[in-house]
């Protein structure tokens, strides 16, 4: 009986605690999934605003530059060395990583890259988007590097040239975006990761996960699971057809880690409650079974004819009443047997022994 009582209460509490832990864990996963999607949505908006701000900064820098008299004078001189010097000086002035000067026929007159043989066909494809000598912006892949580009006409006051000014999209920019959005940020062309805040092994896993994606599916804008991250595809190249995108990611495990202290606390409390239940069950079981065992021992002695047994059960509960009843019964049986013996050996009238 004692073992059954202990087992019953222990298993009952263990089942309740196990069900509670499962419910809490499932709720934590639902909250984490919801928080991941919310953070991705907020991060997407912040990311778009940051790119827009950087684009406006580029446009402002390019507009100020094209209005500079010294720059206009330098580029109108038919001297490649003078043009190159002007581009380098003014790129440093506006803190640009790339500056390319085109003539009105969209041919390159000069640029600030060290590789003089670089092709600018991706930049030249932007001219198809210009209307009435208006500006155009995009993210362009050049020599395996991404640049956020703005292309504006040089007016004096009539158009005399075009100039492209760009910022390099590098790891420093990605880390800055991560610090602001709280998301892992990667930039890629097709399925090749070019810039990322992810560790190198996770970058390779991301590339492998993206490789099967068909080009027409690449610009999807709904979050999905990629390489263990909830992932948002954000297309950033809209005119060059290079299928360049930003990948914004949040790890559900990172969010779930916020619930680890709660789960650990719940586990510790559950273990403590289980231990207390076991101790309490043992004490209660002993309190119930000990007097029952004493009564059972007393019953065995009575069965053997020992009526002078000591029934030491004095509690005020049902077992105590049972012990009292058994004690009165033993006294009555002992008294009855004593009377029977007297009848067998003595005459009740005379008190003399029977023959």
PDB file of C-alpha atoms in Angstrom, residues 109-340:
ATOM      1  CA  UNK A 109      35.703  59.087 -69.809  1.00  0.00           C
ATOM      2  CA  UNK A 110      37.283  58.180 -66.499  1.00  0.00           C
ATOM      3  CA  UNK A 111      36.764  56.359 -63.197  1.00  0.00           C
ATOM      4  CA  UNK A 112      38.323  56.047 -59.759  1.00  0.00           C
ATOM      5  CA  UNK A 113      38.839  52.266 -59.666  1.00  0.00           C
ATOM      6  CA  UNK A 114      42.415  51.021 -59.649  1.00  0.00           C
ATOM      7  CA  UNK A 115      41.628  48.362 -62.255  1.00  0.00           C
ATOM      8  CA  UNK A 116      41.689  50.328 -65.503  1.00  0.00           C
ATOM      9  CA  UNK A 117      40.319  47.414 -67.538  1.00  0.00           C
ATOM     10  CA  UNK A 118      37.040  47.064 -65.651  1.00  0.00           C
ATOM     11  CA  UNK A 119      33.870  46.903 -67.710  1.00  0.00           C
ATOM     12  CA  UNK A 120      30.957  49.196 -66.824  1.00  0.00           C
ATOM     13  CA  UNK A 121      28.236  47.538 -68.878  1.00  0.00           C
ATOM     14  CA  UNK A 122      26.090  47.159 -65.738  1.00  0.00           C
ATOM     15  CA  UNK A 123      26.317  50.906 -65.167  1.00  0.00           C
ATOM     16  CA  UNK A 124      25.720  51.678 -68.816  1.00  0.00           C
ATOM     17  CA  UNK A 125      22.488  49.642 -68.670  1.00  0.00           C
ATOM     18  CA  UNK A 126      21.159  52.250 -66.220  1.00  0.00           C
ATOM     19  CA  UNK A 127      20.902  54.816 -69.000  1.00  0.00           C
ATOM     20  CA  UNK A 128      17.875  52.978 -70.328  1.00  0.00           C
ATOM     21  CA  UNK A 129      16.030  54.059 -67.178  1.00  0.00           C
ATOM     22  CA  UNK A 130      16.837  57.756 -67.456  1.00  0.00           C
ATOM     23  CA  UNK A 131      14.076  60.016 -68.758  1.00  0.00           C
ATOM     24  CA  UNK A 132      14.811  63.580 -69.920  1.00  0.00           C
ATOM     25  CA  UNK A 133      18.199  63.519 -68.277  1.00  0.00           C
ATOM     26  CA  UNK A 134      16.776  62.562 -64.903  1.00  0.00           C
ATOM     27  CA  UNK A 135      18.687  60.691 -62.240  1.00  0.00           C
ATOM     28  CA  UNK A 136      18.479  56.944 -61.605  1.00  0.00           C
ATOM     29  CA  UNK A 137      19.747  54.766 -58.771  1.00  0.00           C
ATOM     30  CA  UNK A 138      20.361  51.064 -58.286  1.00  0.00           C
ATOM     31  CA  UNK A 139      22.661  48.489 -56.680  1.00  0.00           C
ATOM     32  CA  UNK A 140      25.163  47.259 -59.247  1.00  0.00           C
ATOM     33  CA  UNK A 141      27.625  44.379 -59.263  1.00  0.00           C
ATOM     34  CA  UNK A 142      31.108  45.334 -60.497  1.00  0.00           C
ATOM     35  CA  UNK A 143      34.145  43.035 -60.315  1.00  0.00           C
ATOM     36  CA  UNK A 144      32.427  40.879 -57.693  1.00  0.00           C
ATOM     37  CA  UNK A 145      31.615  43.881 -55.482  1.00  0.00           C
ATOM     38  CA  UNK A 146      28.285  45.567 -54.925  1.00  0.00           C
ATOM     39  CA  UNK A 147      27.891  49.332 -55.204  1.00  0.00           C
ATOM     40  CA  UNK A 148      24.894  51.464 -54.443  1.00  0.00           C
ATOM     41  CA  UNK A 149      24.929  53.809 -57.419  1.00  0.00           C
ATOM     42  CA  UNK A 150      23.247  57.053 -58.361  1.00  0.00           C
ATOM     43  CA  UNK A 151      23.583  58.274 -61.969  1.00  0.00           C
ATOM     44  CA  UNK A 152      22.994  61.987 -62.613  1.00  0.00           C
ATOM     45  CA  UNK A 153      23.610  64.322 -65.578  1.00  0.00           C
ATOM     46  CA  UNK A 154      26.298  66.999 -65.453  1.00  0.00           C
ATOM     47  CA  UNK A 155      24.674  70.276 -66.536  1.00  0.00           C
ATOM     48  CA  UNK A 156      26.566  73.362 -67.683  1.00  0.00           C
ATOM     49  CA  UNK A 157      23.694  74.371 -67.950  1.00  0.00           C
ATOM     50  CA  UNK A 158      23.004  71.987 -70.818  1.00  0.00           C
ATOM     51  CA  UNK A 159      23.948  68.320 -70.316  1.00  0.00           C
ATOM     52  CA  UNK A 160      27.633  67.786 -71.023  1.00  0.00           C
ATOM     53  CA  UNK A 161      28.232  64.431 -69.364  1.00  0.00           C
ATOM     54  CA  UNK A 162      26.928  61.855 -66.896  1.00  0.00           C
ATOM     55  CA  UNK A 163      28.468  60.939 -63.583  1.00  0.00           C
ATOM     56  CA  UNK A 164      27.877  57.849 -61.453  1.00  0.00           C
ATOM     57  CA  UNK A 165      28.649  58.078 -57.746  1.00  0.00           C
ATOM     58  CA  UNK A 166      28.568  54.982 -55.568  1.00  0.00           C
ATOM     59  CA  UNK A 167      29.079  53.622 -52.078  1.00  0.00           C
ATOM     60  CA  UNK A 168      30.569  50.164 -51.618  1.00  0.00           C
ATOM     61  CA  UNK A 169      28.217  47.615 -50.097  1.00  0.00           C
ATOM     62  CA  UNK A 170      30.697  45.834 -47.843  1.00  0.00           C
ATOM     63  CA  UNK A 171      30.878  43.964 -44.549  1.00  0.00           C
ATOM     64  CA  UNK A 172      31.115  47.215 -42.603  1.00  0.00           C
ATOM     65  CA  UNK A 173      27.787  48.339 -44.064  1.00  0.00           C
ATOM     66  CA  UNK A 174      26.251  44.934 -43.381  1.00  0.00           C
ATOM     67  CA  UNK A 175      27.408  45.032 -39.742  1.00  0.00           C
ATOM     68  CA  UNK A 176      26.029  48.551 -39.344  1.00  0.00           C
ATOM     69  CA  UNK A 177      22.694  47.408 -40.748  1.00  0.00           C
ATOM     70  CA  UNK A 178      22.742  44.412 -38.382  1.00  0.00           C
ATOM     71  CA  UNK A 179      23.407  46.669 -35.396  1.00  0.00           C
ATOM     72  CA  UNK A 180      20.420  48.818 -36.340  1.00  0.00           C
ATOM     73  CA  UNK A 181      17.934  46.114 -37.353  1.00  0.00           C
ATOM     74  CA  UNK A 182      19.051  43.275 -35.086  1.00  0.00           C
ATOM     75  CA  UNK A 183      18.982  40.915 -38.072  1.00  0.00           C
ATOM     76  CA  UNK A 184      21.616  38.945 -39.931  1.00  0.00           C
ATOM     77  CA  UNK A 185      22.214  40.764 -43.227  1.00  0.00           C
ATOM     78  CA  UNK A 186      23.593  39.270 -46.418  1.00  0.00           C
ATOM     79  CA  UNK A 187      23.899  40.690 -49.935  1.00  0.00           C
ATOM     80  CA  UNK A 188      24.063  38.328 -52.858  1.00  0.00           C
ATOM     81  CA  UNK A 189      23.813  38.102 -56.610  1.00  0.00           C
ATOM     82  CA  UNK A 190      21.704  35.141 -57.671  1.00  0.00           C
ATOM     83  CA  UNK A 191      22.787  32.536 -55.084  1.00  0.00           C
ATOM     84  CA  UNK A 192      26.338  33.803 -54.486  1.00  0.00           C
ATOM     85  CA  UNK A 193      26.851  35.502 -51.140  1.00  0.00           C
ATOM     86  CA  UNK A 194      28.968  38.625 -51.622  1.00  0.00           C
ATOM     87  CA  UNK A 195      28.670  40.345 -48.245  1.00  0.00           C
ATOM     88  CA  UNK A 196      27.302  38.887 -45.033  1.00  0.00           C
ATOM     89  CA  UNK A 197      27.282  39.132 -41.262  1.00  0.00           C
ATOM     90  CA  UNK A 198      26.953  35.345 -41.032  1.00  0.00           C
ATOM     91  CA  UNK A 199      29.912  33.094 -40.185  1.00  0.00           C
ATOM     92  CA  UNK A 200      31.638  31.639 -43.242  1.00  0.00           C
ATOM     93  CA  UNK A 201      30.190  28.136 -42.807  1.00  0.00           C
ATOM     94  CA  UNK A 202      26.661  29.547 -42.549  1.00  0.00           C
ATOM     95  CA  UNK A 203      27.285  31.653 -45.667  1.00  0.00           C
ATOM     96  CA  UNK A 204      28.117  28.462 -47.573  1.00  0.00           C
ATOM     97  CA  UNK A 205      24.999  26.783 -46.169  1.00  0.00           C
ATOM     98  CA  UNK A 206      22.941  29.775 -47.310  1.00  0.00           C
ATOM     99  CA  UNK A 207      24.369  29.528 -50.833  1.00  0.00           C
ATOM    100  CA  UNK A 208      23.592  25.807 -50.995  1.00  0.00           C
ATOM    101  CA  UNK A 209      20.054  26.417 -49.788  1.00  0.00           C
ATOM    102  CA  UNK A 210      19.493  29.156 -52.381  1.00  0.00           C
ATOM    103  CA  UNK A 211      21.027  27.337 -55.341  1.00  0.00           C
ATOM    104  CA  UNK A 212      17.878  25.334 -56.239  1.00  0.00           C
ATOM    105  CA  UNK A 213      15.743  28.494 -56.308  1.00  0.00           C
ATOM    106  CA  UNK A 214      14.709  29.329 -59.855  1.00  0.00           C
ATOM    107  CA  UNK A 215      15.414  32.865 -61.093  1.00  0.00           C
ATOM    108  CA  UNK A 216      11.705  33.656 -61.405  1.00  0.00           C
ATOM    109  CA  UNK A 217      11.247  32.625 -57.755  1.00  0.00           C
ATOM    110  CA  UNK A 218      14.200  34.602 -56.462  1.00  0.00           C
ATOM    111  CA  UNK A 219      12.340  37.839 -55.873  1.00  0.00           C
ATOM    112  CA  UNK A 220       9.799  36.347 -53.518  1.00  0.00           C
ATOM    113  CA  UNK A 221       9.039  38.638 -50.610  1.00  0.00           C
ATOM    114  CA  UNK A 222       7.500  36.295 -48.049  1.00  0.00           C
ATOM    115  CA  UNK A 223       9.571  34.992 -45.123  1.00  0.00           C
ATOM    116  CA  UNK A 224      10.661  31.365 -45.346  1.00  0.00           C
ATOM    117  CA  UNK A 225      12.994  28.914 -43.631  1.00  0.00           C
ATOM    118  CA  UNK A 226      16.478  28.820 -45.137  1.00  0.00           C
ATOM    119  CA  UNK A 227      19.496  27.133 -43.526  1.00  0.00           C
ATOM    120  CA  UNK A 228      17.960  27.255 -40.062  1.00  0.00           C
ATOM    121  CA  UNK A 229      16.939  30.913 -40.262  1.00  0.00           C
ATOM    122  CA  UNK A 230      13.638  32.592 -40.910  1.00  0.00           C
ATOM    123  CA  UNK A 231      14.600  34.463 -44.059  1.00  0.00           C
ATOM    124  CA  UNK A 232      13.257  37.473 -45.927  1.00  0.00           C
ATOM    125  CA  UNK A 233      14.310  38.121 -49.539  1.00  0.00           C
ATOM    126  CA  UNK A 234      14.562  41.817 -50.312  1.00  0.00           C
ATOM    127  CA  UNK A 235      15.266  42.567 -54.000  1.00  0.00           C
ATOM    128  CA  UNK A 236      17.517  45.613 -54.323  1.00  0.00           C
ATOM    129  CA  UNK A 237      18.505  45.602 -57.997  1.00  0.00           C
ATOM    130  CA  UNK A 238      15.566  46.814 -60.057  1.00  0.00           C
ATOM    131  CA  UNK A 239      17.059  47.913 -63.378  1.00  0.00           C
ATOM    132  CA  UNK A 240      20.196  45.920 -64.262  1.00  0.00           C
ATOM    133  CA  UNK A 241      18.639  42.440 -64.155  1.00  0.00           C
ATOM    134  CA  UNK A 242      21.479  41.105 -61.994  1.00  0.00           C
ATOM    135  CA  UNK A 243      19.033  39.540 -59.520  1.00  0.00           C
ATOM    136  CA  UNK A 244      20.757  41.184 -56.608  1.00  0.00           C
ATOM    137  CA  UNK A 245      19.041  40.928 -53.251  1.00  0.00           C
ATOM    138  CA  UNK A 246      19.503  41.490 -49.573  1.00  0.00           C
ATOM    139  CA  UNK A 247      18.789  38.544 -47.306  1.00  0.00           C
ATOM    140  CA  UNK A 248      17.444  39.493 -43.887  1.00  0.00           C
ATOM    141  CA  UNK A 249      17.496  36.650 -41.380  1.00  0.00           C
ATOM    142  CA  UNK A 250      16.599  35.965 -37.794  1.00  0.00           C
ATOM    143  CA  UNK A 251      17.325  32.738 -35.961  1.00  0.00           C
ATOM    144  CA  UNK A 252      14.376  31.234 -34.063  1.00  0.00           C
ATOM    145  CA  UNK A 253      16.951  29.637 -31.766  1.00  0.00           C
ATOM    146  CA  UNK A 254      18.233  33.077 -30.799  1.00  0.00           C
ATOM    147  CA  UNK A 255      14.707  34.119 -29.858  1.00  0.00           C
ATOM    148  CA  UNK A 256      14.059  30.827 -28.052  1.00  0.00           C
ATOM    149  CA  UNK A 257      17.215  31.446 -26.027  1.00  0.00           C
ATOM    150  CA  UNK A 258      15.311  34.277 -24.329  1.00  0.00           C
ATOM    151  CA  UNK A 259      12.961  31.655 -22.882  1.00  0.00           C
ATOM    152  CA  UNK A 260      15.769  29.402 -21.614  1.00  0.00           C
ATOM    153  CA  UNK A 261      15.906  31.053 -18.132  1.00  0.00           C
ATOM    154  CA  UNK A 262      12.131  30.595 -17.799  1.00  0.00           C
ATOM    155  CA  UNK A 263      12.348  26.946 -18.827  1.00  0.00           C
ATOM    156  CA  UNK A 264      15.291  26.349 -16.485  1.00  0.00           C
ATOM    157  CA  UNK A 265      13.398  27.967 -13.607  1.00  0.00           C
ATOM    158  CA  UNK A 266      10.334  25.883 -14.422  1.00  0.00           C
ATOM    159  CA  UNK A 267      12.470  22.746 -14.557  1.00  0.00           C
ATOM    160  CA  UNK A 268      14.091  23.492 -11.190  1.00  0.00           C
ATOM    161  CA  UNK A 269      10.737  24.249  -9.578  1.00  0.00           C
ATOM    162  CA  UNK A 270       9.270  21.084 -11.096  1.00  0.00           C
ATOM    163  CA  UNK A 271      12.142  18.977  -9.766  1.00  0.00           C
ATOM    164  CA  UNK A 272      11.821  20.561  -6.331  1.00  0.00           C
ATOM    165  CA  UNK A 273       8.051  19.979  -6.349  1.00  0.00           C
ATOM    166  CA  UNK A 274       8.568  16.354  -7.397  1.00  0.00           C
ATOM    167  CA  UNK A 275      11.090  15.758  -4.621  1.00  0.00           C
ATOM    168  CA  UNK A 276       8.798  17.369  -2.046  1.00  0.00           C
ATOM    169  CA  UNK A 277       5.922  15.249  -3.322  1.00  0.00           C
ATOM    170  CA  UNK A 278       7.970  12.077  -2.949  1.00  0.00           C
ATOM    171  CA  UNK A 279       9.000  13.029   0.605  1.00  0.00           C
ATOM    172  CA  UNK A 280       5.455  14.050   1.479  1.00  0.00           C
ATOM    173  CA  UNK A 281       4.035  10.855  -0.046  1.00  0.00           C
ATOM    174  CA  UNK A 282       6.455   8.742   1.988  1.00  0.00           C
ATOM    175  CA  UNK A 283       5.486  10.518   5.207  1.00  0.00           C
ATOM    176  CA  UNK A 284       1.741  10.271   4.472  1.00  0.00           C
ATOM    177  CA  UNK A 285       2.063   6.628   3.390  1.00  0.00           C
ATOM    178  CA  UNK A 286       3.951   5.764   6.556  1.00  0.00           C
ATOM    179  CA  UNK A 287       1.390   7.602   8.667  1.00  0.00           C
ATOM    180  CA  UNK A 288      -1.339   5.495   7.034  1.00  0.00           C
ATOM    181  CA  UNK A 289       0.392   2.127   6.744  1.00  0.00           C
ATOM    182  CA  UNK A 290       2.266   2.033  10.074  1.00  0.00           C
ATOM    183  CA  UNK A 291      -0.857   1.767  12.286  1.00  0.00           C
ATOM    184  CA  UNK A 292      -2.425  -0.597   9.749  1.00  0.00           C
ATOM    185  CA  UNK A 293       0.647  -2.831   9.994  1.00  0.00           C
ATOM    186  CA  UNK A 294       0.444  -2.749  13.799  1.00  0.00           C
ATOM    187  CA  UNK A 295      -3.221  -3.699  13.635  1.00  0.00           C
ATOM    188  CA  UNK A 296      -2.376  -6.539  11.217  1.00  0.00           C
ATOM    189  CA  UNK A 297       0.331  -7.809  13.619  1.00  0.00           C
ATOM    190  CA  UNK A 298      -2.122  -7.607  16.486  1.00  0.00           C
ATOM    191  CA  UNK A 299      -4.708  -9.546  14.457  1.00  0.00           C
ATOM    192  CA  UNK A 300      -2.138 -12.280  13.790  1.00  0.00           C
ATOM    193  CA  UNK A 301      -1.421 -12.565  17.531  1.00  0.00           C
ATOM    194  CA  UNK A 302      -5.157 -12.705  18.307  1.00  0.00           C
ATOM    195  CA  UNK A 303      -5.542 -15.440  15.693  1.00  0.00           C
ATOM    196  CA  UNK A 304      -2.837 -17.358  17.551  1.00  0.00           C
ATOM    197  CA  UNK A 305      -4.842 -17.052  20.775  1.00  0.00           C
ATOM    198  CA  UNK A 306      -2.835 -14.259  22.377  1.00  0.00           C
ATOM    199  CA  UNK A 307      -5.521 -11.953  23.741  1.00  0.00           C
ATOM    200  CA  UNK A 308      -3.179  -9.912  25.875  1.00  0.00           C
ATOM    201  CA  UNK A 309      -1.815  -8.143  22.800  1.00  0.00           C
ATOM    202  CA  UNK A 310      -1.124  -4.423  23.093  1.00  0.00           C
ATOM    203  CA  UNK A 311      -3.031  -2.495  20.417  1.00  0.00           C
ATOM    204  CA  UNK A 312      -1.176   0.819  20.374  1.00  0.00           C
ATOM    205  CA  UNK A 313      -3.261   2.797  17.890  1.00  0.00           C
ATOM    206  CA  UNK A 314      -4.646   5.920  19.505  1.00  0.00           C
ATOM    207  CA  UNK A 315      -5.119   8.364  16.623  1.00  0.00           C
ATOM    208  CA  UNK A 316      -8.433  10.191  16.251  1.00  0.00           C
ATOM    209  CA  UNK A 317      -8.983   9.195  12.635  1.00  0.00           C
ATOM    210  CA  UNK A 318     -10.680   6.177  11.092  1.00  0.00           C
ATOM    211  CA  UNK A 319      -7.682   3.936  11.744  1.00  0.00           C
ATOM    212  CA  UNK A 320      -7.707   5.002  15.395  1.00  0.00           C
ATOM    213  CA  UNK A 321     -11.373   4.104  15.667  1.00  0.00           C
ATOM    214  CA  UNK A 322     -10.640   0.773  13.997  1.00  0.00           C
ATOM    215  CA  UNK A 323      -7.907   0.124  16.550  1.00  0.00           C
ATOM    216  CA  UNK A 324     -10.224   0.993  19.407  1.00  0.00           C
ATOM    217  CA  UNK A 325     -12.931  -1.314  18.062  1.00  0.00           C
ATOM    218  CA  UNK A 326     -10.406  -4.132  17.663  1.00  0.00           C
ATOM    219  CA  UNK A 327      -9.196  -3.576  21.219  1.00  0.00           C
ATOM    220  CA  UNK A 328     -12.767  -3.776  22.604  1.00  0.00           C
ATOM    221  CA  UNK A 329     -13.404  -6.856  20.502  1.00  0.00           C
ATOM    222  CA  UNK A 330     -10.301  -8.565  21.868  1.00  0.00           C
ATOM    223  CA  UNK A 331     -11.305  -7.706  25.420  1.00  0.00           C
ATOM    224  CA  UNK A 332     -14.804  -9.096  24.789  1.00  0.00           C
ATOM    225  CA  UNK A 333     -13.453 -12.291  23.211  1.00  0.00           C
ATOM    226  CA  UNK A 334     -10.966 -12.770  26.036  1.00  0.00           C
ATOM    227  CA  UNK A 335     -13.715 -12.264  28.640  1.00  0.00           C
ATOM    228  CA  UNK A 336     -16.008 -14.723  26.794  1.00  0.00           C
ATOM    229  CA  UNK A 337     -13.316 -17.387  26.629  1.00  0.00           C
ATOM    230  CA  UNK A 338     -12.566 -16.891  30.303  1.00  0.00           C
ATOM    231  CA  UNK A 339     -16.223 -17.501  31.087  1.00  0.00           C
ATOM    232  CA  UNK A 340     -16.251 -20.609  28.900  1.00  0.00           C
TER     233      UNK A 340
END
